[in-house]
CSV table of C-alpha atoms in Angstrom, one decimal:
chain,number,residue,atom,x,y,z
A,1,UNK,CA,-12.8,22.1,6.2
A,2,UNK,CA,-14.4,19.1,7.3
A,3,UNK,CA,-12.7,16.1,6.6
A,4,UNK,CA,-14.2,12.3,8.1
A,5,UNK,CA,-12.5,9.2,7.6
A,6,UNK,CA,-13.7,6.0,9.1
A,7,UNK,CA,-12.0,2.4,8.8
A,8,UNK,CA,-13.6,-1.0,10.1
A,9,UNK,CA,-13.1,-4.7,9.6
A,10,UNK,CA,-15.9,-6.9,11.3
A,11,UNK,CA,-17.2,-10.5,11.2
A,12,UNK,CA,-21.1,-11.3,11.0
A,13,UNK,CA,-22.7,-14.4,11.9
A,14,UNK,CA,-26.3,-14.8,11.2
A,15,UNK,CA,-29.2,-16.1,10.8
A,16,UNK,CA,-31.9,-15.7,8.3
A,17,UNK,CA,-35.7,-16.6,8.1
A,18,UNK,CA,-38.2,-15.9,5.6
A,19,UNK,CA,-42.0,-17.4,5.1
A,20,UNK,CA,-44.8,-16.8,2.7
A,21,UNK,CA,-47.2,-14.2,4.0
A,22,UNK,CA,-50.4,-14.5,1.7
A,23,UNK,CA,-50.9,-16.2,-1.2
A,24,UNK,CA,-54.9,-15.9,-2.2
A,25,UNK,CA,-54.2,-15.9,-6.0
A,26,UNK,CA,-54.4,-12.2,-6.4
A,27,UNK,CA,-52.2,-11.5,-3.5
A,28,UNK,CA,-48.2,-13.2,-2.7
A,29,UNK,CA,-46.5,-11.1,0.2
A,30,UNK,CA,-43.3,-12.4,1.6
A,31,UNK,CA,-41.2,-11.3,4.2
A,32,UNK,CA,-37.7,-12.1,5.3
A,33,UNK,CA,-35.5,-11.2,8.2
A,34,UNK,CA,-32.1,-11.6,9.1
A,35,UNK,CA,-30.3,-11.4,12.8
A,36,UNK,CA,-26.5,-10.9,12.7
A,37,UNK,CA,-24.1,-11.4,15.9
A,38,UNK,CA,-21.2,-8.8,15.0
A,39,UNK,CA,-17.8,-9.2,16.1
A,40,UNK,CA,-15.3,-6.4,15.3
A,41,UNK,CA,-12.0,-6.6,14.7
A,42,UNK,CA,-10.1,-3.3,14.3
A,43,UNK,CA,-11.3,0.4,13.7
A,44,UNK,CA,-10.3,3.5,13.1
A,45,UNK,CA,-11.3,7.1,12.2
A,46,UNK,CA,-10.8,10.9,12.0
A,47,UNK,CA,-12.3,13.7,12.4
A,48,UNK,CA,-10.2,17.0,11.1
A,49,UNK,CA,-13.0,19.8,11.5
A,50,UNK,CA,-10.3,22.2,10.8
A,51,UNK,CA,-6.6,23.2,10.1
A,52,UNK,CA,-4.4,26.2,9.3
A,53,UNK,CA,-0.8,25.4,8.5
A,54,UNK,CA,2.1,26.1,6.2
A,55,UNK,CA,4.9,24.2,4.6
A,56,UNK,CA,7.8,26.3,2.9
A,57,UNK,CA,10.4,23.5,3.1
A,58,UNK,CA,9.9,20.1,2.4
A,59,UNK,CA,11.4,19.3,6.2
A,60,UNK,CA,9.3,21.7,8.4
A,61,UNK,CA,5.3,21.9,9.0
A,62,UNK,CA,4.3,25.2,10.7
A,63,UNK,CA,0.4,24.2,11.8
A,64,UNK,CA,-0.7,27.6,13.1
A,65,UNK,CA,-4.2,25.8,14.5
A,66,UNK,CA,-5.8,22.2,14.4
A,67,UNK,CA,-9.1,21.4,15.5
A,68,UNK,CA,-8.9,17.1,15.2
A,69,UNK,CA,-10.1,14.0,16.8
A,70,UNK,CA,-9.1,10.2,16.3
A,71,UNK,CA,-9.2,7.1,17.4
A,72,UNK,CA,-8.6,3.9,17.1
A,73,UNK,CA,-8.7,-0.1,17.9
A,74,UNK,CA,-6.2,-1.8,16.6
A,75,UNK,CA,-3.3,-4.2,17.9
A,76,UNK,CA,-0.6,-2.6,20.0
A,77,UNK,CA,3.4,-1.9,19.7
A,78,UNK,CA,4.1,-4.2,16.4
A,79,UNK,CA,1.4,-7.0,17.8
A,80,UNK,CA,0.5,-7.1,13.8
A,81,UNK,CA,0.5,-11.4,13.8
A,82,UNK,CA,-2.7,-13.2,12.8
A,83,UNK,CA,-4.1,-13.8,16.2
A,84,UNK,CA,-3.4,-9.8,17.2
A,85,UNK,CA,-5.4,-8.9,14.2
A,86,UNK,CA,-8.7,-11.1,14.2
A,87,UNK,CA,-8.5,-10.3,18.5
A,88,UNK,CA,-12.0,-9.6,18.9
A,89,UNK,CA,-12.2,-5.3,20.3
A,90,UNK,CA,-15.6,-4.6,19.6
A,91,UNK,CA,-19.3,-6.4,20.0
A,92,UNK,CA,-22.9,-5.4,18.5
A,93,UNK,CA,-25.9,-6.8,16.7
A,94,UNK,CA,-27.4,-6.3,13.3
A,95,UNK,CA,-30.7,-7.0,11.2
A,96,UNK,CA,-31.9,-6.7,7.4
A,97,UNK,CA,-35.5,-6.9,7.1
A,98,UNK,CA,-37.7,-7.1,4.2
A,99,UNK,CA,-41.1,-7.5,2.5
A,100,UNK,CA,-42.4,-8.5,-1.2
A,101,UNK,CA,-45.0,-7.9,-2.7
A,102,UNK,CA,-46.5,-9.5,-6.0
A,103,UNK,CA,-49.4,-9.3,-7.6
A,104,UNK,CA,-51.4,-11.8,-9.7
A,105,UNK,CA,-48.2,-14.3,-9.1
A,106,UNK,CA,-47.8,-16.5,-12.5
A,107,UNK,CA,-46.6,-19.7,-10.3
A,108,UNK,CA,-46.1,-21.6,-13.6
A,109,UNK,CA,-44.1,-18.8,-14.8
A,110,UNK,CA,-41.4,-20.2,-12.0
A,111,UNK,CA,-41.8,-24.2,-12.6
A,112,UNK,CA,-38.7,-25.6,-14.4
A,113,UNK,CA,-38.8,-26.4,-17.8
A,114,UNK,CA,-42.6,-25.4,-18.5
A,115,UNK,CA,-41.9,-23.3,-21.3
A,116,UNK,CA,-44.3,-20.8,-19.8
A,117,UNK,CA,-44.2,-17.7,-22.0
A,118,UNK,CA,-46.6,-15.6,-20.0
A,119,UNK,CA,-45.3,-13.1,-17.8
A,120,UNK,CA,-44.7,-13.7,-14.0
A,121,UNK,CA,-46.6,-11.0,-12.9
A,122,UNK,CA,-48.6,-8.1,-13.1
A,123,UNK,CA,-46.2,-5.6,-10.9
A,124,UNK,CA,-43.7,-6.1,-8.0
A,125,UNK,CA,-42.9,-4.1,-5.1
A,126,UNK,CA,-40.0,-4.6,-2.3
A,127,UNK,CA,-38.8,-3.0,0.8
A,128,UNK,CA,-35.9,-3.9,2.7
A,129,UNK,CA,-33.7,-2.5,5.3
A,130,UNK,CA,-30.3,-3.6,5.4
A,131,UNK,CA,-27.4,-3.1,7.6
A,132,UNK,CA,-29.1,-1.6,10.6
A,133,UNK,CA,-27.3,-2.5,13.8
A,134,UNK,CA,-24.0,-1.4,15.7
A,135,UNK,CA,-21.2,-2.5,16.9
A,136,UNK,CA,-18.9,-0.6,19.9
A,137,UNK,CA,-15.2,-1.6,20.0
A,138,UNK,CA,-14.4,-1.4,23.6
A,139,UNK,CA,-11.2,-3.2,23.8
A,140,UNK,CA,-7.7,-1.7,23.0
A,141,UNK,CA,-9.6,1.2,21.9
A,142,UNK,CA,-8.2,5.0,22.1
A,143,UNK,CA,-9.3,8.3,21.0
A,144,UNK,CA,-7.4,11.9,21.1
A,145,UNK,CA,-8.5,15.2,20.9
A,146,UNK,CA,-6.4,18.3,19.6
A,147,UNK,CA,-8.1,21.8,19.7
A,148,UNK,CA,-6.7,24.5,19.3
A,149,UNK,CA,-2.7,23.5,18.7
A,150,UNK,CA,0.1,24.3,16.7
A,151,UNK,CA,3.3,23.4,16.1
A,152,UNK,CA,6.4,24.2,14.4
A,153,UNK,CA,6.9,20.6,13.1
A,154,UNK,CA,10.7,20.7,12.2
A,155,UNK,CA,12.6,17.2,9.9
A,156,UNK,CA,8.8,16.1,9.9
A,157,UNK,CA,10.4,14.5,6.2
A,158,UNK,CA,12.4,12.1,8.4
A,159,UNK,CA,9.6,10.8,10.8
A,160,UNK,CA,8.9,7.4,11.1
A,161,UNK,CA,6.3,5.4,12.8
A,162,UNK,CA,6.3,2.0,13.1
A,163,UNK,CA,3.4,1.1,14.5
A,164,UNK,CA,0.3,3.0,15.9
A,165,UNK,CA,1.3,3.6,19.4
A,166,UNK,CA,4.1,5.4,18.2
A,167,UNK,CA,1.8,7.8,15.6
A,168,UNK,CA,-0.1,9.1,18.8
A,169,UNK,CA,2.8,9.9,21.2
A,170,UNK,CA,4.5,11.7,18.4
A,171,UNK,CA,1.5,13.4,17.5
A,172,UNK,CA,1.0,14.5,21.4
A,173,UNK,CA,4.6,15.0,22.0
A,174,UNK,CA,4.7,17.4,18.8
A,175,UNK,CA,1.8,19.4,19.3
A,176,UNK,CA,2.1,19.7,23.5
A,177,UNK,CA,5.7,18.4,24.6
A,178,UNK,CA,3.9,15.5,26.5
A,179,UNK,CA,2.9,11.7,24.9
A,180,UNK,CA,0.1,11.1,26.0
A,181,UNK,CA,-1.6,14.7,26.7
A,182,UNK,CA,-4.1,14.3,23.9
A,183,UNK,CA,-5.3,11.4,25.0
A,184,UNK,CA,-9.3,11.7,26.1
A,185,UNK,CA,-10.8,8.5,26.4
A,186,UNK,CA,-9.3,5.0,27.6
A,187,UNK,CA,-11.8,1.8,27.1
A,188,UNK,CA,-10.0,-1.4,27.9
């Protein structure tokens, strides 16, 4: 079946401004917005829309079809140090947005130490958007497509992958005798 998986790590600055709308006693509308610079840092997903295999050993995978995507931006062949790993690979922007709404505001209700035992206010209403933006990775980023592939995946139990690079020319090498054949997209 359908299977996503998705991955990110990202850093936000931003800044945030909010002001008093109306205030006319009856009336208190605020609103507030927020602009975030994003900077990404690594990413990764998959998407497996569909797969047909068979295991009767523990050491061999028989994969009569796969229908798959990935990709990824992440450090290269073992670059896994501090500096590799907050390398800015992707850019975007961001916003949160939002509006209040109050009526017949108690403002004495909010002054410190009144001892005010009134309610604050009649009914409030909010509405905020948050999170809406993007962010495109666009440097050490990869993606590979398999469709329609199989393999007879024989010691698959005694594969090992040390880093990433190493996952995707196995992967292509496996499933079409060549390391980088499943390779679709490039963005450097």
């Amino acid at each position: 079946g359908n299977v996503k998986i998705g991955m990110i790590s990202w850093q936000e600055t931003a800044i945030t401004l909010g002001a008093l709308a109306i205030d006319d006693g009856a009336n208190y509308l605020t609103v507030g917005l927020t602009g975030k610079n994003n900077r990404g840092f690594e990413s990764a997903y998959l998407n497996l829309d569909q797969v047909t295999y068979n295991s009767s050993a523990d050491s061999l995978l028989i994969v009569q079809n796969i229908n798959m995507n990935y990709g990824h931006a992440v450090p290269e062949e073992n670059e896994y140090k501090i500096q590799s790993i907050l390398t800015q690979r992707g850019k975007g922007w961001g916003i949160n947005a939002g509006v209040q709404y109050i009526r017949n505001r108690n403002s004495n209700f909010y002054r410190p130490c009144s001892g005010n035992d009134e309610k604050p206010y009649d009914f409030k209403l909010g509405v905020s958007v948050v999170d809406l933006g993007y962010l495109t990775f666009n440097k050490d980023a990869r993606t590979y497509l398999f469709e329609n592939l199989g393999t007879d995946w024989f010691y698959i139990d005694t594969a090992k992958f040390i880093d990433v690079t190493q996952v995707d020319s196995l992967f292509s090498a496996q499933f079409t005798g060549k390391p980088t054949s499943t390779r679709y997209i490039n963005i450097t």
